[in-house]
Short mmCIF file of C-alpha atoms in Angstrom, two decimals:
data_model
loop_
_atom_site.label_atom_id
_atom_site.label_comp_id
_atom_site.label_asym_id
_atom_site.label_seq_id
_atom_site.Cartn_x
_atom_site.Cartn_y
_atom_site.Cartn_z
CA MET A 1 -1.78 -45.48 186.41
CA LYS A 2 0.17 -48.19 188.30
CA LYS A 3 -2.50 -50.93 188.13
CA ILE A 4 -3.81 -50.00 184.71
CA LEU A 5 -0.24 -50.51 183.22
CA ILE A 6 0.24 -53.99 184.87
CA TYR A 7 -0.70 -56.43 181.80
CA SER A 8 0.01 -59.95 180.95
CA ALA A 9 2.35 -60.52 178.21
CA SER A 10 -0.02 -61.36 175.57
CA THR A 11 -2.28 -58.16 176.59
CA LEU A 12 0.89 -56.04 176.41
CA LEU A 13 1.50 -57.30 172.82
CA ILE A 14 -2.03 -56.31 171.64
CA LEU A 15 -1.45 -52.96 173.61
CA LEU A 16 1.91 -52.36 171.65
CA ILE A 17 1.24 -53.65 168.27
CA GLY A 18 -2.53 -53.46 167.85
CA PHE A 19 -2.23 -49.67 167.41
CA SER A 20 -4.22 -47.61 164.87
CA CYS A 21 -1.40 -45.34 163.57
CA LYS A 22 -0.88 -43.53 160.90
CA LYS A 23 1.25 -43.17 157.63
CA ASN A 24 4.64 -44.63 156.14
CA PHE A 25 6.54 -46.08 159.04
CA LEU A 26 3.62 -46.17 161.16
CA ASP A 27 1.73 -48.65 159.08
CA GLN A 28 2.87 -51.74 160.68
CA GLN A 29 0.81 -54.75 161.21
CA PRO A 30 0.54 -57.04 164.09
CA GLU A 31 1.77 -60.71 163.54
CA GLY A 32 0.28 -62.78 166.21
CA GLN A 33 1.30 -63.16 169.83
CA ASN A 34 4.41 -64.37 171.58
CA THR A 35 5.92 -63.64 175.19
CA LEU A 36 7.72 -60.20 175.51
CA GLU A 37 10.99 -62.19 175.64
CA THR A 38 10.62 -63.70 172.40
CA TYR A 39 8.57 -61.17 170.35
CA PHE A 40 10.66 -58.29 169.94
CA THR A 41 13.95 -59.97 168.96
CA THR A 42 13.93 -59.15 165.35
CA GLU A 43 14.49 -55.72 163.66
CA LYS A 44 11.00 -55.66 162.17
CA ARG A 45 9.25 -56.70 165.33
CA ALA A 46 11.41 -54.22 167.21
CA MET A 47 10.20 -51.34 164.84
CA GLU A 48 6.57 -52.44 165.68
CA GLY A 49 7.31 -51.88 169.49
CA VAL A 50 8.87 -48.49 168.81
CA VAL A 51 6.01 -47.47 166.83
CA GLY A 52 3.63 -48.38 169.93
CA VAL A 53 5.66 -45.55 171.58
CA TYR A 54 4.93 -43.23 169.16
CA ASP A 55 1.17 -44.08 169.13
CA PRO A 56 0.16 -41.83 172.20
CA LEU A 57 0.86 -38.80 170.18
CA GLY A 58 -2.23 -39.24 168.21
CA TRP A 59 -4.48 -39.95 171.20
CA ASP A 60 -7.22 -37.54 172.03
CA LYS A 61 -6.41 -38.06 175.90
CA THR A 62 -2.93 -36.80 175.34
CA PHE A 63 -1.99 -34.56 172.61
CA ASP A 64 -4.96 -34.84 170.32
CA ARG A 65 -7.69 -33.10 172.37
CA MET A 66 -6.60 -32.65 175.99
CA PHE A 67 -3.38 -30.69 175.12
CA TRP A 68 -5.27 -27.98 173.22
CA CYS A 69 -8.46 -28.04 175.29
CA LEU A 70 -6.33 -27.09 178.22
CA GLY A 71 -3.44 -25.44 176.53
CA ASP A 72 -5.58 -22.88 174.75
CA GLY A 73 -9.16 -23.31 176.95
CA ALA A 74 -7.59 -22.60 180.12
CA THR A 75 -6.19 -19.23 179.05
CA ASP A 76 -7.16 -15.95 177.63
CA ASP A 77 -6.77 -17.21 174.12
CA ASN A 78 -10.18 -19.46 174.13
CA ASN A 79 -13.76 -19.23 174.99
CA PHE A 80 -13.92 -22.99 175.93
CA SER A 81 -16.98 -24.45 177.71
CA LEU A 82 -17.97 -21.08 179.47
CA ASN A 83 -21.44 -22.19 179.52
CA HIS A 84 -20.70 -25.43 181.12
CA ASP A 85 -22.26 -27.67 178.32
CA ASP A 86 -19.42 -28.85 176.25
CA ALA A 87 -17.56 -32.04 176.81
CA VAL A 88 -14.45 -33.73 175.78
CA GLN A 89 -14.08 -37.36 174.84
CA SER A 90 -11.24 -39.14 176.23
CA GLY A 91 -11.21 -42.78 175.53
CA SER A 92 -15.02 -43.87 175.70
CA ASN A 93 -15.74 -41.30 178.26
CA TYR A 94 -17.62 -38.03 177.75
CA VAL A 95 -16.26 -35.81 180.53
CA GLN A 96 -16.82 -32.10 181.41
CA ILE A 97 -13.48 -30.35 181.77
CA ASN A 98 -14.87 -26.90 182.09
CA ILE A 99 -13.77 -26.64 185.47
CA ALA A 100 -10.16 -26.32 184.40
CA THR A 101 -10.95 -23.79 181.76
CA ASP A 102 -12.95 -21.30 183.48
CA TYR A 103 -11.35 -22.12 187.08
CA SER A 104 -14.65 -22.30 188.60
CA ASN A 105 -13.90 -25.25 190.83
CA MET A 106 -10.30 -26.40 190.06
CA LYS A 107 -10.27 -28.73 193.11
CA ALA A 108 -13.01 -31.02 191.34
CA ALA A 109 -10.49 -31.63 188.76
CA ALA A 110 -8.96 -34.06 191.04
CA ASN A 111 -11.94 -36.49 190.68
CA SER A 112 -12.40 -35.72 186.94
CA PRO A 113 -12.33 -38.79 184.65
CA ALA A 114 -10.77 -36.46 181.94
CA PHE A 115 -7.68 -35.52 184.10
CA ASN A 116 -7.21 -39.23 185.19
CA ILE A 117 -7.37 -40.57 181.77
CA MET A 118 -4.92 -37.78 180.53
CA TYR A 119 -2.55 -38.53 183.40
CA LYS A 120 -2.70 -42.27 182.48
CA GLY A 121 -2.43 -41.53 178.72
CA TYR A 122 1.09 -39.81 179.19
CA TYR A 123 2.22 -42.72 181.64
CA GLU A 124 1.09 -45.29 179.21
CA GLY A 125 3.39 -43.88 176.69
CA ILE A 126 6.22 -43.83 179.48
CA TYR A 127 5.52 -47.35 180.07
CA ARG A 128 5.75 -48.42 176.58
CA ALA A 129 9.08 -46.83 176.31
CA ASN A 130 10.61 -48.18 179.26
CA LEU A 131 9.39 -51.85 178.00
CA ILE A 132 10.92 -51.44 174.59
CA LEU A 133 14.26 -49.89 175.97
CA LYS A 134 14.39 -53.17 178.26
CA VAL A 135 13.56 -55.30 175.29
CA LEU A 136 16.32 -53.34 172.87
CA ASN A 137 18.91 -53.91 175.56
CA ASP A 138 18.35 -57.77 175.97
CA PRO A 139 21.16 -59.79 174.50
CA LYS A 140 18.66 -62.35 172.73
CA THR A 141 17.88 -59.60 170.35
CA THR A 142 19.20 -59.87 166.59
CA ILE A 143 18.83 -56.37 165.94
CA SER A 144 21.76 -54.48 164.10
CA ASP A 145 23.84 -52.11 166.44
CA ALA A 146 22.79 -49.31 164.28
CA SER A 147 19.12 -49.69 164.29
CA LYS A 148 19.20 -50.51 168.05
CA LYS A 149 20.82 -47.25 168.76
CA ARG A 150 18.19 -45.54 166.50
CA PHE A 151 15.44 -46.90 168.15
CA VAL A 152 16.70 -46.44 171.62
CA ALA A 153 17.32 -42.77 170.64
CA GLU A 154 13.74 -42.42 169.27
CA VAL A 155 12.15 -44.18 172.39
CA LYS A 156 14.22 -41.85 174.82
CA THR A 157 13.01 -38.82 172.79
CA LEU A 158 9.43 -39.92 173.21
CA ARG A 159 9.84 -40.59 176.84
CA ALA A 160 11.28 -37.23 177.47
CA LEU A 161 8.48 -35.57 175.51
CA TYR A 162 5.51 -37.42 177.73
CA TYR A 163 7.48 -36.34 180.99
CA PHE A 164 7.61 -32.76 179.70
CA MET A 165 3.96 -32.79 179.26
CA LEU A 166 3.41 -34.23 182.79
CA VAL A 167 5.89 -31.97 184.58
CA ASN A 168 4.13 -28.72 182.96
CA PHE A 169 0.74 -30.08 183.63
CA TYR A 170 1.28 -31.45 187.36
CA GLY A 171 4.85 -30.56 188.40
CA GLY A 172 6.88 -33.24 190.07
CA VAL A 173 5.66 -36.54 189.18
CA SER A 174 6.67 -40.24 189.71
CA LEU A 175 9.70 -40.97 187.67
CA PHE A 176 9.66 -44.19 186.21
CA THR A 177 12.48 -45.25 184.00
CA ASP A 178 12.07 -49.17 184.13
CA PRO A 179 9.26 -51.34 183.45
CA LEU A 180 6.74 -51.82 186.27
CA ASN A 181 7.37 -55.08 188.50
CA PRO A 182 3.83 -56.12 189.73
CA GLN A 183 5.43 -58.07 192.43
CA ASP A 184 7.56 -55.17 193.77
CA ALA A 185 5.59 -52.59 195.51
CA SER A 186 8.58 -50.14 195.30
CA SER A 187 8.33 -50.45 191.55
CA THR A 188 4.66 -49.57 191.29
CA ASN A 189 4.27 -47.31 194.18
CA LEU A 190 6.76 -44.51 193.71
CA PRO A 191 6.51 -41.27 195.39
CA ARG A 192 6.69 -38.15 193.23
CA SER A 193 10.04 -36.80 192.19
CA SER A 194 10.67 -33.01 192.20
CA ALA A 195 10.10 -31.07 189.03
CA GLN A 196 13.80 -30.59 188.76
CA GLN A 197 14.59 -34.14 188.98
CA VAL A 198 12.09 -34.87 186.39
CA TYR A 199 13.72 -32.05 184.18
CA THR A 200 16.89 -33.78 184.93
CA GLN A 201 15.80 -36.95 183.38
CA ILE A 202 14.26 -35.19 180.52
CA GLU A 203 17.74 -33.66 179.78
CA LYS A 204 19.46 -36.98 180.20
CA ASP A 205 17.04 -38.78 177.82
CA LEU A 206 17.55 -36.00 175.06
CA THR A 207 21.38 -35.69 175.33
CA GLU A 208 21.84 -39.41 175.12
CA ALA A 209 19.53 -39.65 172.16
CA ILE A 210 20.59 -36.88 170.03
CA PRO A 211 23.83 -38.59 168.65
CA ASP A 212 22.12 -41.53 167.26
CA LEU A 213 19.24 -39.77 165.89
CA PRO A 214 19.20 -39.02 161.97
CA LEU A 215 18.61 -35.63 160.35
CA LYS A 216 15.16 -34.99 159.17
CA GLY A 217 16.59 -35.17 155.62
CA ILE A 218 17.50 -38.52 156.27
CA THR A 219 13.81 -39.65 157.31
CA ALA A 220 12.57 -37.77 154.09
CA THR A 221 14.79 -40.09 151.93
CA GLU A 222 13.43 -43.09 153.73
CA ASN A 223 9.72 -42.00 153.33
CA MET A 224 9.77 -41.95 157.09
CA LEU A 225 8.79 -38.33 157.90
CA GLY A 226 7.38 -38.09 161.34
CA ARG A 227 10.18 -40.04 163.16
CA MET A 228 12.18 -38.52 165.72
CA THR A 229 15.31 -36.62 164.64
CA LYS A 230 18.13 -34.45 165.79
CA GLY A 231 16.22 -31.41 165.39
CA ALA A 232 13.07 -32.72 166.98
CA ALA A 233 15.46 -33.67 170.17
CA TYR A 234 17.20 -30.55 170.01
CA GLY A 235 14.02 -28.47 169.85
CA LEU A 236 12.53 -30.12 172.76
CA LEU A 237 15.64 -29.88 174.70
CA ALA A 238 15.55 -26.18 174.13
CA LYS A 239 12.04 -25.92 175.45
CA ALA A 240 13.12 -27.87 178.47
CA TYR A 241 15.92 -25.35 179.02
CA LEU A 242 13.86 -22.23 178.49
CA TYR A 243 11.14 -23.45 180.91
CA GLN A 244 13.96 -24.01 183.67
CA LYS A 245 15.26 -20.35 182.71
CA LYS A 246 18.83 -21.96 181.70
CA TYR A 247 19.21 -19.32 179.08
CA PRO A 248 22.70 -20.02 177.88
CA GLN A 249 21.90 -23.81 177.30
CA THR A 250 18.62 -22.76 175.58
CA ILE A 251 20.53 -20.71 173.16
CA THR A 252 23.00 -23.59 172.41
CA ALA A 253 20.24 -26.00 171.84
CA ALA A 254 18.39 -23.63 169.50
CA ASN A 255 21.63 -23.10 167.70
CA SER A 256 21.83 -26.75 167.26
CA VAL A 257 18.53 -26.97 165.42
CA ILE A 258 19.66 -24.29 163.17
CA ALA A 259 22.80 -25.90 162.37
CA THR A 260 21.14 -29.14 161.08
CA GLY A 261 19.99 -27.11 157.94
CA ASP A 262 17.10 -29.21 158.13
CA TYR A 263 14.63 -26.28 158.73
CA THR A 264 13.75 -22.81 157.03
CA PHE A 265 11.39 -20.23 158.02
CA ASN A 266 8.18 -20.08 155.87
CA ILE A 267 7.53 -16.85 154.33
CA ASP A 268 4.04 -17.96 153.85
CA TYR A 269 2.35 -18.57 157.45
CA PHE A 270 -0.39 -20.87 156.48
CA GLU A 271 1.89 -23.15 154.83
CA ASN A 272 2.72 -24.53 158.21
CA PHE A 273 -0.75 -25.73 158.40
CA ARG A 274 -1.97 -26.68 155.05
CA GLN A 275 -3.11 -30.30 154.75
CA ALA A 276 -1.38 -30.31 151.29
CA SER A 277 1.94 -29.56 152.86
CA PRO A 278 2.38 -32.14 155.84
CA ASN A 279 5.93 -32.26 157.72
CA GLY A 280 6.96 -29.06 155.85
CA LYS A 281 10.09 -27.20 156.26
CA GLU A 282 9.36 -25.64 159.71
CA SER A 283 8.12 -29.05 161.23
CA LEU A 284 10.24 -30.52 164.01
CA ILE A 285 7.64 -32.61 165.73
CA GLU A 286 4.32 -33.36 164.03
CA ILE A 287 1.42 -35.68 164.95
CA GLN A 288 0.96 -37.83 161.85
CA HIS A 289 -3.13 -37.94 161.11
CA ASN A 290 -5.08 -40.24 158.89
CA ASN A 291 -9.04 -40.56 158.43
CA ASN A 292 -9.48 -43.32 161.13
CA ALA A 293 -12.64 -42.39 162.95
CA ASN A 294 -12.05 -45.06 165.66
CA ILE A 295 -12.30 -42.45 168.36
CA ASN A 296 -13.28 -44.50 171.33
CA ASN A 297 -10.05 -46.39 171.01
CA GLY A 298 -7.88 -43.51 170.50
CA GLY A 299 -7.99 -43.02 166.86
CA THR A 300 -5.50 -40.76 165.02
CA GLU A 301 -7.88 -38.28 163.38
CA ASN A 302 -7.61 -34.84 164.17
CA TRP A 303 -10.20 -33.91 166.48
CA GLY A 304 -9.00 -30.15 166.43
CA ALA A 305 -9.85 -29.88 162.64
CA ASP A 306 -13.34 -29.33 161.37
CA ALA A 307 -14.86 -29.02 158.01
CA PHE A 308 -17.98 -27.18 159.41
CA ASP A 309 -19.07 -24.30 161.55
CA GLY A 310 -19.21 -25.21 165.13
CA SER A 311 -22.83 -24.12 165.11
CA SER A 312 -23.96 -26.48 162.41
CA ALA A 313 -26.66 -28.68 163.56
CA SER A 314 -25.46 -31.74 161.40
CA ASN A 315 -22.24 -33.62 160.77
CA THR A 316 -22.26 -32.33 157.19
CA MET A 317 -20.11 -29.56 155.84
CA ASN A 318 -21.65 -26.23 156.04
CA ALA A 319 -21.34 -23.10 153.75
CA CYS A 320 -18.61 -21.67 155.87
CA PHE A 321 -15.56 -23.12 157.80
CA GLY A 322 -14.47 -22.78 161.41
CA GLY A 323 -12.83 -24.39 164.20
CA TYR A 324 -14.53 -27.02 166.74
CA GLY A 325 -17.64 -25.48 168.39
CA PHE A 326 -15.95 -25.53 171.84
CA ASN A 327 -12.54 -24.53 170.63
CA ARG A 328 -12.98 -20.90 169.50
CA PRO A 329 -10.62 -18.17 169.75
CA SER A 330 -11.48 -15.45 172.32
CA GLY A 331 -12.44 -11.90 171.46
CA ASN A 332 -9.39 -10.90 173.50
CA LEU A 333 -6.95 -12.99 171.10
CA TYR A 334 -8.70 -11.60 168.22
CA SER A 335 -8.19 -8.00 169.53
CA SER A 336 -4.56 -8.72 170.21
CA PHE A 337 -3.74 -8.49 166.50
CA GLU A 338 -2.75 -5.35 164.73
CA ALA A 339 -5.20 -4.52 162.03
CA ALA A 340 -2.77 -5.11 159.05
CA ASP A 341 -1.53 -8.67 160.50
CA THR A 342 -2.36 -11.22 157.92
CA ARG A 343 -1.81 -14.01 160.44
CA ARG A 344 -5.09 -13.15 162.35
CA LYS A 345 -7.48 -14.65 159.82
CA TYR A 346 -5.58 -17.97 160.30
CA VAL A 347 -5.75 -17.75 164.29
CA ALA A 348 -9.10 -15.89 164.84
CA ALA A 349 -11.26 -16.09 161.57
CA ILE A 350 -14.30 -14.05 161.18
CA ASP A 351 -17.00 -14.42 158.53
CA THR A 352 -15.52 -11.74 156.19
CA ASP A 353 -12.13 -13.70 156.00
CA ILE A 354 -11.39 -16.11 153.03
CA VAL A 355 -8.93 -18.80 153.43
CA ASP A 356 -7.52 -20.65 150.30
CA GLY A 357 -10.77 -19.68 148.84
CA SER A 358 -13.06 -20.91 151.46
CA PRO A 359 -15.20 -18.51 153.60
CA MET A 360 -14.79 -18.85 157.27
CA CYS A 361 -17.17 -18.24 160.09
CA GLY A 362 -17.37 -16.22 163.25
CA ASP A 363 -17.25 -12.74 164.57
CA PRO A 364 -14.82 -10.55 166.59
CA THR A 365 -16.09 -11.94 170.03
CA ASN A 366 -16.34 -15.63 168.86
CA ALA A 367 -14.00 -16.21 166.11
CA SER A 368 -13.23 -19.41 164.20
CA ILE A 369 -9.71 -21.11 163.51
CA ALA A 370 -8.45 -21.92 160.24
CA LYS A 371 -5.24 -23.51 161.05
CA PHE A 372 -6.55 -26.93 161.29
CA VAL A 373 -9.58 -26.87 159.22
CA LEU A 374 -10.40 -29.27 156.25
CA LEU A 375 -11.02 -26.28 153.69
CA GLY A 376 -13.20 -26.75 150.73
CA LEU A 377 -16.77 -27.96 150.26
CA ASN A 378 -17.03 -31.66 149.38
CA ASN A 379 -13.36 -32.07 149.88
CA PRO A 380 -12.50 -35.60 148.92
CA LEU A 381 -10.48 -36.42 152.17
CA ALA A 382 -13.14 -35.52 154.34
CA VAL A 383 -14.57 -38.56 156.38
CA PRO A 384 -18.09 -39.28 154.99
CA GLY A 385 -20.69 -38.35 157.45
CA ARG A 386 -17.92 -37.11 159.98
CA ALA A 387 -17.21 -33.70 159.38
CA ASP A 388 -15.75 -33.24 162.81
CA VAL A 389 -12.78 -35.38 161.65
CA ALA A 390 -9.92 -34.21 159.48
CA PRO A 391 -6.73 -35.85 158.31
CA ILE A 392 -4.70 -32.78 158.96
CA ASN A 393 -1.21 -33.24 160.80
CA ARG A 394 -0.71 -30.98 163.86
CA VAL A 395 2.75 -29.52 164.26
CA ILE A 396 3.83 -29.64 167.84
CA ILE A 397 7.22 -27.85 167.59
CA ARG A 398 8.05 -25.64 164.46
CA TYR A 399 11.05 -23.79 163.47
CA THR A 400 9.58 -20.42 164.30
CA ASP A 401 9.23 -21.50 168.04
CA ILE A 402 12.92 -22.40 167.92
CA LEU A 403 14.00 -18.78 166.37
CA MET A 404 11.87 -17.25 169.33
CA MET A 405 12.73 -19.19 172.05
CA LYS A 406 16.28 -18.19 171.36
CA ALA A 407 15.51 -14.62 170.73
CA GLU A 408 13.67 -14.67 174.38
CA ALA A 409 16.47 -16.48 176.00
CA GLU A 410 19.15 -13.92 174.52
CA CYS A 411 17.12 -11.12 176.10
CA ALA A 412 16.30 -12.77 179.42
CA ALA A 413 19.89 -13.67 179.92
CA LEU A 414 20.95 -9.91 179.93
CA ALA A 415 20.52 -7.22 182.50
CA PRO A 416 16.83 -5.53 182.08
CA THR A 417 18.37 -2.35 181.00
CA ALA A 418 21.12 -3.54 178.65
CA SER A 419 20.46 -2.92 174.91
CA ALA A 420 18.37 -5.21 173.04
CA PRO A 421 20.29 -7.99 171.32
CA SER A 422 20.62 -7.43 167.61
CA SER A 423 19.95 -11.05 166.84
CA ALA A 424 16.59 -11.06 168.77
CA VAL A 425 15.68 -7.99 167.10
CA SER A 426 16.12 -9.58 163.63
CA VAL A 427 13.99 -12.50 164.64
CA LEU A 428 11.00 -10.47 165.92
CA VAL A 429 11.24 -8.29 162.67
CA GLN A 430 11.25 -11.38 160.58
CA VAL A 431 8.36 -12.91 162.30
CA ARG A 432 6.46 -9.57 162.24
CA ASN A 433 7.17 -9.03 158.74
CA ARG A 434 5.81 -12.53 157.60
CA GLY A 435 2.50 -11.07 159.04
CA ALA A 436 2.86 -7.82 156.88
CA LEU A 437 3.85 -5.73 159.87
CA THR A 438 6.49 -3.24 159.19
CA LEU A 439 6.20 -0.89 162.29
CA PRO A 440 8.18 -0.63 164.36
CA THR A 441 11.08 -1.07 162.34
CA ALA A 442 14.24 -3.00 163.12
CA ALA A 443 15.78 0.69 163.87
CA THR A 444 13.16 1.33 166.34
CA PHE A 445 13.29 -2.06 168.04
CA ALA A 446 17.24 -1.78 168.26
CA THR A 447 16.65 1.07 170.63
CA TYR A 448 14.67 -1.00 173.12
CA THR A 449 16.29 -2.43 176.28
CA ALA A 450 16.57 -6.19 176.73
CA ASN A 451 13.53 -6.22 179.00
CA GLN A 452 11.35 -4.03 176.58
CA LEU A 453 12.26 -6.38 173.60
CA LEU A 454 11.66 -9.58 175.88
CA SER A 455 8.25 -7.98 176.44
CA ALA A 456 7.68 -7.59 172.79
CA ILE A 457 8.71 -10.93 171.88
CA ARG A 458 6.55 -12.52 174.60
CA GLN A 459 3.45 -10.60 173.09
CA GLU A 460 4.46 -11.82 169.48
CA ARG A 461 4.30 -15.39 170.66
CA ARG A 462 0.73 -15.10 171.64
CA ARG A 463 -0.05 -14.24 167.90
CA GLU A 464 2.35 -16.37 166.26
CA PHE A 465 1.30 -19.43 168.08
CA GLY A 466 -2.38 -18.53 168.78
CA MET A 467 -4.57 -21.76 169.17
CA GLU A 468 -1.43 -23.98 168.87
CA ALA A 469 -1.61 -24.77 172.55
CA TRP A 470 1.30 -23.60 174.06
CA ARG A 471 -0.26 -20.59 175.76
CA LEU A 472 -0.93 -22.19 179.04
CA PHE A 473 2.54 -23.53 179.38
CA ASP A 474 4.04 -19.98 178.27
CA LEU A 475 2.00 -17.98 180.89
CA HIS A 476 2.97 -20.45 183.59
CA ARG A 477 6.60 -20.37 182.61
CA TRP A 478 6.32 -16.33 182.84
CA GLY A 479 5.03 -16.52 186.35
CA ILE A 480 2.02 -16.12 188.70
CA ASP A 481 1.21 -12.52 187.54
CA SER A 482 1.21 -13.35 183.85
CA THR A 483 -1.12 -16.07 184.33
CA ARG A 484 -3.49 -14.16 186.47
CA ASN A 485 -3.63 -11.06 184.58
CA ALA A 486 -4.34 -13.14 181.47
CA LEU A 487 -7.22 -14.76 183.12
CA ILE A 488 -8.54 -11.43 184.61
CA ARG A 489 -8.78 -10.07 181.16
CA VAL A 490 -11.25 -12.50 179.78
CA GLY A 491 -13.14 -12.79 183.15
CA LYS A 492 -12.00 -16.58 183.96
CA ILE A 493 -11.02 -15.33 187.28
CA ASP A 494 -12.51 -12.50 189.61
CA ASN A 495 -11.96 -12.06 193.11
CA ALA A 496 -15.19 -10.37 193.51
CA ILE A 497 -17.01 -13.67 192.80
CA PRO A 498 -16.40 -16.57 195.23
CA ALA A 499 -16.46 -19.29 192.44
CA LYS A 500 -13.76 -17.33 190.41
CA ILE A 501 -11.25 -16.46 193.02
CA TRP A 502 -7.72 -16.98 192.08
CA LYS A 503 -5.39 -19.38 193.92
CA ASP A 504 -1.76 -19.55 193.29
CA ALA A 505 -2.22 -23.46 193.42
CA TYR A 506 -3.84 -23.10 189.86
CA MET A 507 -0.34 -22.83 188.34
CA LEU A 508 -0.43 -26.75 188.62
CA PHE A 509 -3.39 -28.95 187.94
CA PRO A 510 -4.22 -31.26 190.96
CA ILE A 511 -3.00 -34.94 190.80
CA PRO A 512 -5.90 -37.16 190.02
CA GLN A 513 -7.26 -38.61 193.24
CA TYR A 514 -7.32 -42.16 191.98
CA GLU A 515 -3.68 -42.14 191.32
CA ILE A 516 -3.10 -41.06 195.08
CA ASP A 517 -5.34 -43.74 196.30
CA ILE A 518 -4.03 -46.53 194.48
CA SER A 519 -0.43 -45.82 195.34
CA ARG A 520 -1.73 -46.05 198.98
CA GLY A 521 -0.49 -42.56 199.71
CA ALA A 522 3.02 -42.80 198.15
CA VAL A 523 1.80 -40.11 195.60
CA THR A 524 0.76 -36.74 197.29
CA GLN A 525 -1.45 -33.96 196.27
CA ASN A 526 -0.16 -30.62 194.99
CA PRO A 527 -0.22 -27.99 197.68
CA GLY A 528 -3.51 -26.02 197.77
CA TYR A 529 -5.90 -28.57 196.72
#
């Protein structure tokens, strides 16, 4: 990461403004090349630099493919790559990552190009953020104070998001908050900080950003939906607190999201994922997608969305619809749904399901996903000849997540035998009722202890957020037992089979060996690898 991110001034400008992003405020055009000291001194050009910090959100090596390949694939929710045949494209390289999704040889992930590219991808976003923050604080800029404050707040929120992903995949990582200086080894070869230190920086960035971020309603009036908002920063802060088991702070941050008034619980579950309703009333952070098929350069199309069944032999739309061929919901996820649950067909669809008038593909042991599918034969928004590409936005954090995180924190903050909090009961019932589940009733849940309700909420998270890539992080934060038991259920680990023996080290992925080598040993490997 250190050497890759040391560019000449002209190359950095291409990197930052030669992006391929997205809609509305992301449609900025490069205006030639200057030095770093002169280019970003105007408001328009500073905006271009800020857009460059958003750009990694849409890369397949970060959120757009690696996140869901690992977030779903390395859990009990997904049948990813069990035959060792499937590959993932990161940048211009096709690389197998089945080693990390079926846990057959996790040590090999340290030398996997996919993991190296993912690691660099998040750091590239951090590097861009650090560079723009330095430029924005340069006295030579002619940017208004209001715009400068907002730009700084957006960039700090994005940097916090990129570090959040790194700390959850790898644990403590090198903490860069200033641009790299190629002449200073201490700037480029930083040892790893602790996970707690990384979280402290995440909290600092978000709490400093929130006062200067707009409400989502403001971005809507500006036609700039997709930019970071107070709700986005508070929502990410709630996640950061919950993952550290800071339950009172989680509740406070979640309440702050609610207090913005920008978000509403969707009665229609699928409304959160329809192509016709992007940036909807539940969306806090959402990747903005278009039809760009420039995949090798980190294009912004949604690789998780397909307009054909994964078994189709050609790149043309088939008679039924399903998720990507190697991103298939597991039979275990399918069977976790109660029979009456109307959410199931969007999370784990089978060939008897109809979604928005379109027939789905799959069976209970190898289901399809409808959440990110470009539905409808001959859909005019499909990319010609590219049925595996769809311009459907991908919601990263939505309002239901905020409500359920708050409910979880309320239960976890109490003694296990205490009475279940009524506010947490209300959230759980509301979420289940949306899926047409009326039993147990609120009165029954009210008889639960806090620990019993906590267990019910965690089970409900799996169904509510199925195939949205948060499952791996949820299992990890719930502990080794939760992770191990989930993987045992689907046969991804088995202590009777030498290649599938569980190791506690698997709670974190190995640091890419390349990063250790170029740091000259300043960066160390995770224990157990």
